[in-house]
Tab-separated table of C-alpha atoms in Angstrom:
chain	number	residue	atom	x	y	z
S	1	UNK	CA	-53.721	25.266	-64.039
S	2	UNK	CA	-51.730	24.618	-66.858
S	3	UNK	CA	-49.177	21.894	-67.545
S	4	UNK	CA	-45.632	22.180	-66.388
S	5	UNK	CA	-43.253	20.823	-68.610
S	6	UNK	CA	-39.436	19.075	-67.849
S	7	UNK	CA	-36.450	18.087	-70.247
S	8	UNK	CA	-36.262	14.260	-70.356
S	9	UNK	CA	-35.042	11.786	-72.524
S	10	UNK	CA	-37.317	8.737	-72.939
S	11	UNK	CA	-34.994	5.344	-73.680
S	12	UNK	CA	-34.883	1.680	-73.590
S	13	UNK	CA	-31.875	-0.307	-72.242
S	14	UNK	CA	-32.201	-3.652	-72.481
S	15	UNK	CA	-35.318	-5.008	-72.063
S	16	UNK	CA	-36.501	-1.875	-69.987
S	17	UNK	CA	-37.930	1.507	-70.493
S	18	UNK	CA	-37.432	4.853	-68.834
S	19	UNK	CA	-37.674	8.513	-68.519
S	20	UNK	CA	-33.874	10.235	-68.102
S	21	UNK	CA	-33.724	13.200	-66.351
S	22	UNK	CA	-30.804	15.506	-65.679
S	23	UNK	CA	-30.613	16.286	-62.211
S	24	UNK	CA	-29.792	19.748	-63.186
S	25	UNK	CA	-33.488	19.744	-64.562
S	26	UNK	CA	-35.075	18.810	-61.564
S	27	UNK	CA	-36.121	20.329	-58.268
S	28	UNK	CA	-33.701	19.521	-54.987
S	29	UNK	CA	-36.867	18.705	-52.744
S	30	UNK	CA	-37.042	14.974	-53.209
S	31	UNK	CA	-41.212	14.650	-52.482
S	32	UNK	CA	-41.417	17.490	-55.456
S	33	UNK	CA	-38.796	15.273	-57.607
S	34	UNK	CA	-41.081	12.089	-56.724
S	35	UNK	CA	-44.335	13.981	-57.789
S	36	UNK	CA	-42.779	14.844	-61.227
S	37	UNK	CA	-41.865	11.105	-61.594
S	38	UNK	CA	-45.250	9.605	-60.840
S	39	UNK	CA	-47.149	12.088	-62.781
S	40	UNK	CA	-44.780	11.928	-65.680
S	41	UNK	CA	-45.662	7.963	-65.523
S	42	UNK	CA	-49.064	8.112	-64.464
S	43	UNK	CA	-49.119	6.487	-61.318
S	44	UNK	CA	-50.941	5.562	-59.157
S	45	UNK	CA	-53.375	3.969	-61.364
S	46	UNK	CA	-55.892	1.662	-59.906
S	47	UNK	CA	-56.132	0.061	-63.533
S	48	UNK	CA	-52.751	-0.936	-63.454
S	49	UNK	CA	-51.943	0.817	-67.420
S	50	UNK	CA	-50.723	4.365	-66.372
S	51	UNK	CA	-52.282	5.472	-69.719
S	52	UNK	CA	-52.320	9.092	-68.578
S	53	UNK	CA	-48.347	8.933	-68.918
S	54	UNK	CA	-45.447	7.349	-70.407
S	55	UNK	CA	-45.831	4.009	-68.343
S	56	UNK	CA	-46.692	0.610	-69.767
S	57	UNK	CA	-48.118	-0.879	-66.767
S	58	UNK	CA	-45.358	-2.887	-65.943
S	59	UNK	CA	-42.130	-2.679	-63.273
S	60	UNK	CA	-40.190	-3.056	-66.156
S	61	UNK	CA	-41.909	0.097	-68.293
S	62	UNK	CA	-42.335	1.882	-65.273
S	63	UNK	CA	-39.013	3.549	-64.391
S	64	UNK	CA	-37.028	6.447	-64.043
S	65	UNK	CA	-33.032	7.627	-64.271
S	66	UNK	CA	-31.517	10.945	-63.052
S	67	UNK	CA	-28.216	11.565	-64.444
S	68	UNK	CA	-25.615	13.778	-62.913
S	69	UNK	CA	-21.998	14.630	-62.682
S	70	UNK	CA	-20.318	12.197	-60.947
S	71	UNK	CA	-19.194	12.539	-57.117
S	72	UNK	CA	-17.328	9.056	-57.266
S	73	UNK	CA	-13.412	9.855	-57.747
S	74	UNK	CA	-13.433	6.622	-60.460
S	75	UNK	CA	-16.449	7.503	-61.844
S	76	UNK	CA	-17.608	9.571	-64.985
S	77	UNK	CA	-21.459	10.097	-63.953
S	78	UNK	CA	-23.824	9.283	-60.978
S	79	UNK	CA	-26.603	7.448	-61.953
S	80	UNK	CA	-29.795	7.212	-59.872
S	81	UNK	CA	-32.429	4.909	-60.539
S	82	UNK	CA	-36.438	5.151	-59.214
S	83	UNK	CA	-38.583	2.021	-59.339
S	84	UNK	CA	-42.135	3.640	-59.954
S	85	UNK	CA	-45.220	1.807	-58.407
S	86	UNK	CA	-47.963	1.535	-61.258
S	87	UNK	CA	-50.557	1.158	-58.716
S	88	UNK	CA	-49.674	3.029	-55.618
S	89	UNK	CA	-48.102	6.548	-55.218
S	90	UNK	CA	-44.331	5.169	-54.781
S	91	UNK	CA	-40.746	5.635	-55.662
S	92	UNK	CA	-38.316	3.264	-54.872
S	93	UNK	CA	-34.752	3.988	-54.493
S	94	UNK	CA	-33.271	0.911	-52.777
S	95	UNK	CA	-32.121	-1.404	-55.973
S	96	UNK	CA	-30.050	-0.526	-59.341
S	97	UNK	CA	-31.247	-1.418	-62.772
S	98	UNK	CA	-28.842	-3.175	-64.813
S	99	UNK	CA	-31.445	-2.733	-67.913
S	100	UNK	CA	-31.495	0.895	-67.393
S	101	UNK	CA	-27.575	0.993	-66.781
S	102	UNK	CA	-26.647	-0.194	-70.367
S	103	UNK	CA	-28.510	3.263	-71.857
S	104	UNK	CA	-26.695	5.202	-68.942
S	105	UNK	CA	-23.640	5.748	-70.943
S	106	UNK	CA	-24.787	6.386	-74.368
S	107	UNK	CA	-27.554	8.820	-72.967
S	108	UNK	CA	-24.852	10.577	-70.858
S	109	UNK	CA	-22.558	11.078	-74.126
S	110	UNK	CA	-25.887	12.265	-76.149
S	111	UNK	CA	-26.757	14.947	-73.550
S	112	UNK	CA	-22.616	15.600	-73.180
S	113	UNK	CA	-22.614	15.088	-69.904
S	114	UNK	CA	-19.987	12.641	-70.434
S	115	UNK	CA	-17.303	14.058	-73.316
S	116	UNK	CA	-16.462	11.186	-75.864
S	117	UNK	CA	-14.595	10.797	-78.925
S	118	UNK	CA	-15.400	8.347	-82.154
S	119	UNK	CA	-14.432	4.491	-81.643
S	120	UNK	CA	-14.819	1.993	-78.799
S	121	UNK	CA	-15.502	3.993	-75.315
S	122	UNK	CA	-15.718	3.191	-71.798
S	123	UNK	CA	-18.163	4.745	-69.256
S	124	UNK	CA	-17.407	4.483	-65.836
S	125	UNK	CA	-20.586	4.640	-63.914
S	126	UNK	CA	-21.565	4.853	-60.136
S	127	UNK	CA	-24.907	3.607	-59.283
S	128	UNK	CA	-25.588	5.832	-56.529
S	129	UNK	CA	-28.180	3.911	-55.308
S	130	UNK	CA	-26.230	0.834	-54.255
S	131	UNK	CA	-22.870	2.283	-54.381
S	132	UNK	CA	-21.807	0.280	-57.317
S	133	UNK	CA	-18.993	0.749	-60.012
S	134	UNK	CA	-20.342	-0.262	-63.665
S	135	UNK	CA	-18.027	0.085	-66.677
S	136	UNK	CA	-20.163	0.388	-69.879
S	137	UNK	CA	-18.187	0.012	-72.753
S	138	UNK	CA	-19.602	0.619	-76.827
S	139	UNK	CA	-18.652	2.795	-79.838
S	140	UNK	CA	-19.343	6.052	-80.816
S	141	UNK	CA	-19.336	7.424	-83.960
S	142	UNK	CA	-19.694	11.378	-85.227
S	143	UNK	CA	-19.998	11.760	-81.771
S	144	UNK	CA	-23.214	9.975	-80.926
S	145	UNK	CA	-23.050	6.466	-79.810
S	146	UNK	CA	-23.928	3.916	-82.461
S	147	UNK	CA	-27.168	2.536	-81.926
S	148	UNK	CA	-27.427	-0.401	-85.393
S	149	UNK	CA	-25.865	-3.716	-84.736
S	150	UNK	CA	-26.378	-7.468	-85.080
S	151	UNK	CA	-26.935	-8.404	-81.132
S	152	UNK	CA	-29.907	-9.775	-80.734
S	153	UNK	CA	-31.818	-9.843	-77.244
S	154	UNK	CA	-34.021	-12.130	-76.008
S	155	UNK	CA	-37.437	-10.013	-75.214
S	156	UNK	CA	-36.206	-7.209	-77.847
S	157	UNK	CA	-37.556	-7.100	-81.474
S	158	UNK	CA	-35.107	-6.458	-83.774
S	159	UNK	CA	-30.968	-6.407	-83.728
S	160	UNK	CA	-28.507	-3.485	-82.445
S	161	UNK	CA	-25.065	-2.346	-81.255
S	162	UNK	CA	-23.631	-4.231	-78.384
S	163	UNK	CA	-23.009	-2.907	-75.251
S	164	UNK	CA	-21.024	-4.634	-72.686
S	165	UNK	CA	-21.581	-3.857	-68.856
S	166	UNK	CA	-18.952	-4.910	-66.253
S	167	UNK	CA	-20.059	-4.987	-62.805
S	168	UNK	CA	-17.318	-4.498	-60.250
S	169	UNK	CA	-17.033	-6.094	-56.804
S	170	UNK	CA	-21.192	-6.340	-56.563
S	171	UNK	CA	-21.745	-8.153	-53.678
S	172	UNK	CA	-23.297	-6.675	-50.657
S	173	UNK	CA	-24.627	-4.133	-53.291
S	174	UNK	CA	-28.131	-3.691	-51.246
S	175	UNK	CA	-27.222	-5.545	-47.764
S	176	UNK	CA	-24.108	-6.499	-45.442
S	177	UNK	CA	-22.448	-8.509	-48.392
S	178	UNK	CA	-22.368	-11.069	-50.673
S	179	UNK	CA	-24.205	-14.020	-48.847
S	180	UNK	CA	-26.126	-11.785	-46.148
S	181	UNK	CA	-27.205	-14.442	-44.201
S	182	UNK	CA	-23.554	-15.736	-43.444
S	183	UNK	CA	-24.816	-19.020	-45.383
S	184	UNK	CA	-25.049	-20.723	-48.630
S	185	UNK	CA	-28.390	-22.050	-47.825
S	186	UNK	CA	-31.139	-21.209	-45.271
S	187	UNK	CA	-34.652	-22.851	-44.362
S	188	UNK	CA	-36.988	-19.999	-43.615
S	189	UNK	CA	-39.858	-20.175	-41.245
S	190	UNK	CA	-42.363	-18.894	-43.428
S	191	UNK	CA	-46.019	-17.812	-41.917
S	192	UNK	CA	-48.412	-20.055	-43.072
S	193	UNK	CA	-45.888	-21.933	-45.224
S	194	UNK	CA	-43.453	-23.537	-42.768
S	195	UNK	CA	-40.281	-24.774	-43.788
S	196	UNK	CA	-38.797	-23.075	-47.208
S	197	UNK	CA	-34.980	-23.554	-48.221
S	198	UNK	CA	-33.540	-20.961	-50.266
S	199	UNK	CA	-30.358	-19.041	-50.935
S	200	UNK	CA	-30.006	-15.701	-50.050
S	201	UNK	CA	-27.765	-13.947	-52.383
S	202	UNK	CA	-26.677	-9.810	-52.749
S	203	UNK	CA	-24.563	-9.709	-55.989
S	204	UNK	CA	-25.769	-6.214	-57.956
S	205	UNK	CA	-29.150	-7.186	-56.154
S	206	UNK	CA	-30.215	-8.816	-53.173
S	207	UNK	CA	-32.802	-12.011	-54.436
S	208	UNK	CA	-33.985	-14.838	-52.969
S	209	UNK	CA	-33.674	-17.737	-54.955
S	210	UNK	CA	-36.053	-20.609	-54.243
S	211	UNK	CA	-36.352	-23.769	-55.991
S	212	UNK	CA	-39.386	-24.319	-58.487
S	213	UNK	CA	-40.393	-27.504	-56.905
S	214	UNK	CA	-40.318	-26.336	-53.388
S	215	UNK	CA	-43.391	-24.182	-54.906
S	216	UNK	CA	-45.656	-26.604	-56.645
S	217	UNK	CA	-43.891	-25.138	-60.074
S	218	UNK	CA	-41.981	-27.102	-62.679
S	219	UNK	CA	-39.642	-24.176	-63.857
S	220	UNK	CA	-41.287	-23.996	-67.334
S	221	UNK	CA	-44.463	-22.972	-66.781
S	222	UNK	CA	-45.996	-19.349	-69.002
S	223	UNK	CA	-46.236	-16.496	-67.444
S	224	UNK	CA	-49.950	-16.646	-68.468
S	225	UNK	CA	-49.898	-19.758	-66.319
S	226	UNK	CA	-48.311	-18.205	-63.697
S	227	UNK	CA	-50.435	-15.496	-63.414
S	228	UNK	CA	-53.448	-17.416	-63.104
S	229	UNK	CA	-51.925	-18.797	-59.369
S	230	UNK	CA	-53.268	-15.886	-57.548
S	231	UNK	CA	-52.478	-17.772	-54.744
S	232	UNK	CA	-48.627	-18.029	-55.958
S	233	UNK	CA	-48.004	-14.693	-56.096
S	234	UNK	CA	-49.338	-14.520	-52.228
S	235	UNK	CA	-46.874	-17.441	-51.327
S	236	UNK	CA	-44.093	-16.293	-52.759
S	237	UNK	CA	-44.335	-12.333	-51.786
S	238	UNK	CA	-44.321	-14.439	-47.728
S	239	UNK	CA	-41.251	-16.190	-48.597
S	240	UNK	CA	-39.463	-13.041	-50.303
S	241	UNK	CA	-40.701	-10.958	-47.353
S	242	UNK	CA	-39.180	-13.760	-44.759
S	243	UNK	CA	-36.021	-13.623	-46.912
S	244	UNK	CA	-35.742	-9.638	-46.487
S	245	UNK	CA	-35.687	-10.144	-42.748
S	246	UNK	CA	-33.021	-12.820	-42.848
S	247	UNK	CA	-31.071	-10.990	-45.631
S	248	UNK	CA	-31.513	-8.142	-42.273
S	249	UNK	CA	-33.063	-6.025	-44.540
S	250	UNK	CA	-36.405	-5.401	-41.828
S	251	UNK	CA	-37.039	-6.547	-38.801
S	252	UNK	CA	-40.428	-8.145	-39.578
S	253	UNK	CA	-41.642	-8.926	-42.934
S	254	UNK	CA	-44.522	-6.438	-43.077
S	255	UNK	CA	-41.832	-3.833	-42.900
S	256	UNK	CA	-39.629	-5.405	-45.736
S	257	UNK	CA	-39.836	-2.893	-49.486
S	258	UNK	CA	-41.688	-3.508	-52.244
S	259	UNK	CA	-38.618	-3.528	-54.805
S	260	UNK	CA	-36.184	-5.604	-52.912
S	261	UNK	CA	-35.467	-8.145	-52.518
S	262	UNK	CA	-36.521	-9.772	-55.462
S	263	UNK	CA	-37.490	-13.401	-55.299
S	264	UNK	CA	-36.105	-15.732	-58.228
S	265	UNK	CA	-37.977	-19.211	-58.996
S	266	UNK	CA	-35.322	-21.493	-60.459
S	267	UNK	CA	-35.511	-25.018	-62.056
S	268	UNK	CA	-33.773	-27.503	-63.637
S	269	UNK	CA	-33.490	-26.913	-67.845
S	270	UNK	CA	-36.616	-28.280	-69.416
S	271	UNK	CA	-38.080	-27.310	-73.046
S	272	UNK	CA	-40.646	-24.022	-73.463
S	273	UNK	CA	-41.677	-21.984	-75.661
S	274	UNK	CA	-39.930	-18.317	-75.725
S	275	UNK	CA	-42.626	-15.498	-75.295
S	276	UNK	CA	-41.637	-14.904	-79.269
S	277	UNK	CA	-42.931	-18.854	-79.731
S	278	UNK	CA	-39.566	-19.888	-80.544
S	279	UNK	CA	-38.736	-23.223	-79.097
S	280	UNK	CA	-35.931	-23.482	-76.374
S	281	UNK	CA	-34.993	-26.759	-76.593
S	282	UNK	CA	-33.461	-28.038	-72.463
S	283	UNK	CA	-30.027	-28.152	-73.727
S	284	UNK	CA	-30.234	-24.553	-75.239
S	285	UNK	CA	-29.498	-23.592	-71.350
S	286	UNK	CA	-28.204	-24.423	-67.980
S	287	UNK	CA	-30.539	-23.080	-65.496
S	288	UNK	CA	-34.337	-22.002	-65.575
S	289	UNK	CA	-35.409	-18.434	-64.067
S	290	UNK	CA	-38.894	-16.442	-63.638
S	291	UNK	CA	-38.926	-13.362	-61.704
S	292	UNK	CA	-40.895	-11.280	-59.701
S	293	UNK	CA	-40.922	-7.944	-59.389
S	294	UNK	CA	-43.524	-5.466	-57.577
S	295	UNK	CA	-45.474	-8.215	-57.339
S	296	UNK	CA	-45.309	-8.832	-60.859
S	297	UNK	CA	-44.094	-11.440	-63.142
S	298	UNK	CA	-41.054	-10.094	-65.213
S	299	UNK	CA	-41.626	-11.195	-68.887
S	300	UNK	CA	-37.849	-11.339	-69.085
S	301	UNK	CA	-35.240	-11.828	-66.630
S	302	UNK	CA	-33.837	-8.443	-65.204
S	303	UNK	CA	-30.045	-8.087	-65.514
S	304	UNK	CA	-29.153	-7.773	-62.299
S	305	UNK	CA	-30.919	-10.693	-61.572
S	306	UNK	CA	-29.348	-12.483	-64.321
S	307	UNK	CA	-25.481	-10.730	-63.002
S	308	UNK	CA	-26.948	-11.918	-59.346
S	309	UNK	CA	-28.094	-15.997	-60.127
S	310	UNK	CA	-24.859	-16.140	-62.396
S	311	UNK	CA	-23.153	-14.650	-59.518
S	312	UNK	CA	-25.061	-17.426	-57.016
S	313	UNK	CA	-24.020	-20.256	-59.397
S	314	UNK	CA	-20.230	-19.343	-59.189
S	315	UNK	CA	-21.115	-20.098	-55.635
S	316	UNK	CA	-20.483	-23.708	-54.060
S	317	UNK	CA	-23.339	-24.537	-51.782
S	318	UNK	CA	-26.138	-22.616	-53.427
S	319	UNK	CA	-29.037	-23.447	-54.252
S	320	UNK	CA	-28.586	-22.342	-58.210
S	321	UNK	CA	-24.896	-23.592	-58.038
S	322	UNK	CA	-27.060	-27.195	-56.950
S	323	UNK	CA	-29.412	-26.906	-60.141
S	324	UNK	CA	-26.647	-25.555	-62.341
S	325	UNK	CA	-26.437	-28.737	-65.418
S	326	UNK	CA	-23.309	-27.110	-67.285
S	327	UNK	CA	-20.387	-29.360	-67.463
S	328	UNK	CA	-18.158	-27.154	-68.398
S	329	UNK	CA	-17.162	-23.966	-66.310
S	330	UNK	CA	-20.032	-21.847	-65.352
S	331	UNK	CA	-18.878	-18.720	-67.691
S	332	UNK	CA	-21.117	-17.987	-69.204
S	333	UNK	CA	-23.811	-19.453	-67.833
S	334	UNK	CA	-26.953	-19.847	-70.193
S	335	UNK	CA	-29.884	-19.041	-68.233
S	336	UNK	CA	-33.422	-20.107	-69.419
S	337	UNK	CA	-36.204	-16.903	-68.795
S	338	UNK	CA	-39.416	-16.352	-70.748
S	339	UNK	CA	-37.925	-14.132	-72.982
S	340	UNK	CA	-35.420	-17.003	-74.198
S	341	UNK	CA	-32.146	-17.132	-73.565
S	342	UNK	CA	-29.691	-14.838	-71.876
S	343	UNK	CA	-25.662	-15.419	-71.708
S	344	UNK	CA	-23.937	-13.945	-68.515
S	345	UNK	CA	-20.442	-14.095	-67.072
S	346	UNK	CA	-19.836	-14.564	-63.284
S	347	UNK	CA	-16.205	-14.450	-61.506
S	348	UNK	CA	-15.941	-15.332	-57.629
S	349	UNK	CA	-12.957	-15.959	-55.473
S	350	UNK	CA	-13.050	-17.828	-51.982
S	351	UNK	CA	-11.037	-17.233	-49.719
S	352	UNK	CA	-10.828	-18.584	-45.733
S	353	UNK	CA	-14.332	-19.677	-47.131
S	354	UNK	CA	-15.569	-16.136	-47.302
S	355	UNK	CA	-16.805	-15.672	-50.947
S	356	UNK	CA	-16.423	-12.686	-53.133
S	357	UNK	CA	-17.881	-11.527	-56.445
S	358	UNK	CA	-15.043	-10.282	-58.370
S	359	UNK	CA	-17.231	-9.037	-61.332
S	360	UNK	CA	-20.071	-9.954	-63.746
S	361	UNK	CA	-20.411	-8.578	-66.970
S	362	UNK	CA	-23.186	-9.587	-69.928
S	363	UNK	CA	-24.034	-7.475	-73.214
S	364	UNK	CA	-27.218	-5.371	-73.531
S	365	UNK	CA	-28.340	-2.675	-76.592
S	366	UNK	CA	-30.396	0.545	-75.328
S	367	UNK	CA	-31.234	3.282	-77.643
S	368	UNK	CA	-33.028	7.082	-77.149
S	369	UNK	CA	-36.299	6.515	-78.524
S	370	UNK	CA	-37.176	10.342	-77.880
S	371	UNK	CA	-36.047	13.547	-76.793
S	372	UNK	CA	-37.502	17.011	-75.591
S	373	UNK	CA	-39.799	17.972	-72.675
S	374	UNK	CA	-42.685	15.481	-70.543
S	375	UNK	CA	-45.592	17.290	-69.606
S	376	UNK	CA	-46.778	17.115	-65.532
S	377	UNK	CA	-50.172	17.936	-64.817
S	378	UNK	CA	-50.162	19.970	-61.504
């Protein structure tokens, strides 16, 4: 049978890589929608490299966007993002991509699904996936957004136009609010583990922040370091599955997603050495950050991640807010990841002491890197 092929746009934002469809483009069925994705990928693939598609054999190369015309009253377009397993025949819709969201707007003004005129612009975006309101503002010029700049970003050879994304009122983006739990802090019963404190926080993404110690780590180790704990990645995927349940995301732990939460090892500023081999020296940043993702070890922290722990520090009580070193106001707050180091902006408001995330905003660049049809094997 021969191969079917689909309009798609193949992009990076931020330190992510996807496939952009239109939804126009695609089929309404959602398990024939899925199939496209995964083939288009190549997943599943027991050898973990999806080299019979446009994956890289990681969460973070593994991803998909469907763009749309927005049904949000304040927005300009819908944007839909899909988590694709590499090893295992999934698609998950329950978290947003704040990587992916910084090429939302300048992909939506290349395909004109969003109308723009030359100079500084602002894309209003819903993630429908969470619910969320994302303002992603850059320039455009002879009607294509401008894509050469001098931001540079940690994980991300090279320099390019900055994009800033502002993300509105993001708590409770995944679960019942901002601090899920109803606490700052919680001590998990954790099978075969015992006792674990961590925060459990939903700003732009539910995580589960745990400190490094608590886990035999230091904060600094590689990620070729961490991926020789086998073990680790066992321990923590209990704890982030007991966090899910308490976050009342399940109601047991074997039932709890593969994408969310996300579990967040954080630690005390202490020198490394950048994936690049540049030196970050401890007073470079404030806080100390590796991530896991589908089981995997992000090479770089994801941005809403980085939106979510900045979000956590503007808390009092947390966990990260504990570990936080700044001494001046937490905005922004320099956070330490194995990429290097990434700036973000947090603003919270208490009130009756219920918390709120106002907003949370950092800078990204995202360019098309290739346009035209991806070919599905059937």
């Amino acid at each position: 049978m021969p191969q079917a092929y689909v309009p798609a746009i193949f992009a990076r934002g931020g330190t992510s890589k996807g496939l952009f469809f239109l939804a126009k483009d695609l089929p309404e069925d959602p398990a024939e929608r899925d199939a496209i994705f995964l083939a288009a990928l190549g997943s599943p693939d027991p050898n973990g490299r999806q080299l019979d598609g446009m994956g890289g054999g990681l969460s973070s190369l593994s991803k998909v966007v469907i763009l749309a015309p927005s049904t949000h009253p304040d927005a300009d377009v819908d944007y839909t993002f899909g988590q694709v397993a590499v090893d295992a025949p999934v698609v998950d819709y329950g978290a947003n991509c704040g990587n992916l969201a910084s090429a939302v707007g300048p992909v939506a003004v290349e395909t004109g699904l969003v109308p723009a005129s030359d100079g500084m612009i602002s894309v209003r975006i819903h993630a429908t996936n969470t619910g969320q309101l994302i303002t992603s503002t850059f320039e455009v010029r002879d009607g294509l957004p401008v894509t050469v700049g001098d931001l540079t970003l940690s994980g991300v050879g090279g320099q390019g136009a900055p994009i800033q994304l502002e993300f509105h009122d993001g708590g409770g983006a995944v679960t019942s609010g901002l601090l899920p739990s109803g606490n700052t802090r919680d001590v998990l019963d954790v099978d075969g583990l015992g006792e674990i404190e961590v925060s459990l926080v939903d700003a732009t993404n539910a995580l589960v922040f745990v400190e490094a110690s608590t886990v035999g780590l230091t904060g600094e180790e590689t990620l070729d370091e961490l991926d020789a704990e086998r073990s680790l990645l066992e321990r923590l995927d209990r704890i982030r599955r007991a966090g899910g349940v308490a976050m009342g995301m399940a109601t047991k732990p074997d039932d709890v997603g593969l994408a969310n939460p996300k579990i967040a090892v954080i630690g005390k500023p202490l020198r490394f050495n950048a994936l690049d081999g540049t030196e970050i020296a401890a007073a470079d940043y404030d806080i100390s950050v590796r991530m896991l993702s589908m089981g995997r070890w992000h090479r770089a922290v994801t941005s809403t991640g980085a939106l979510c722990l900045a979000t956590a520090v503007a808390i009092e009580g947390t966990l990260p807010a504990q570990i936080h070193t700044s001494t001046t106001p937490h905005n922004p707050v320099r956070i330490g990841q194995p990429s290097g180091v990434v700036m973000v902006s947090a603003s919270t408001r208490c009130e009756n002491g219920a918390w709120t995330a106002v907003s949370a905003s950092l800078f990204r660049t995202a360019r098309t890197l290739m346009r035209g049809e991806v070919a599905i094997n059937r």
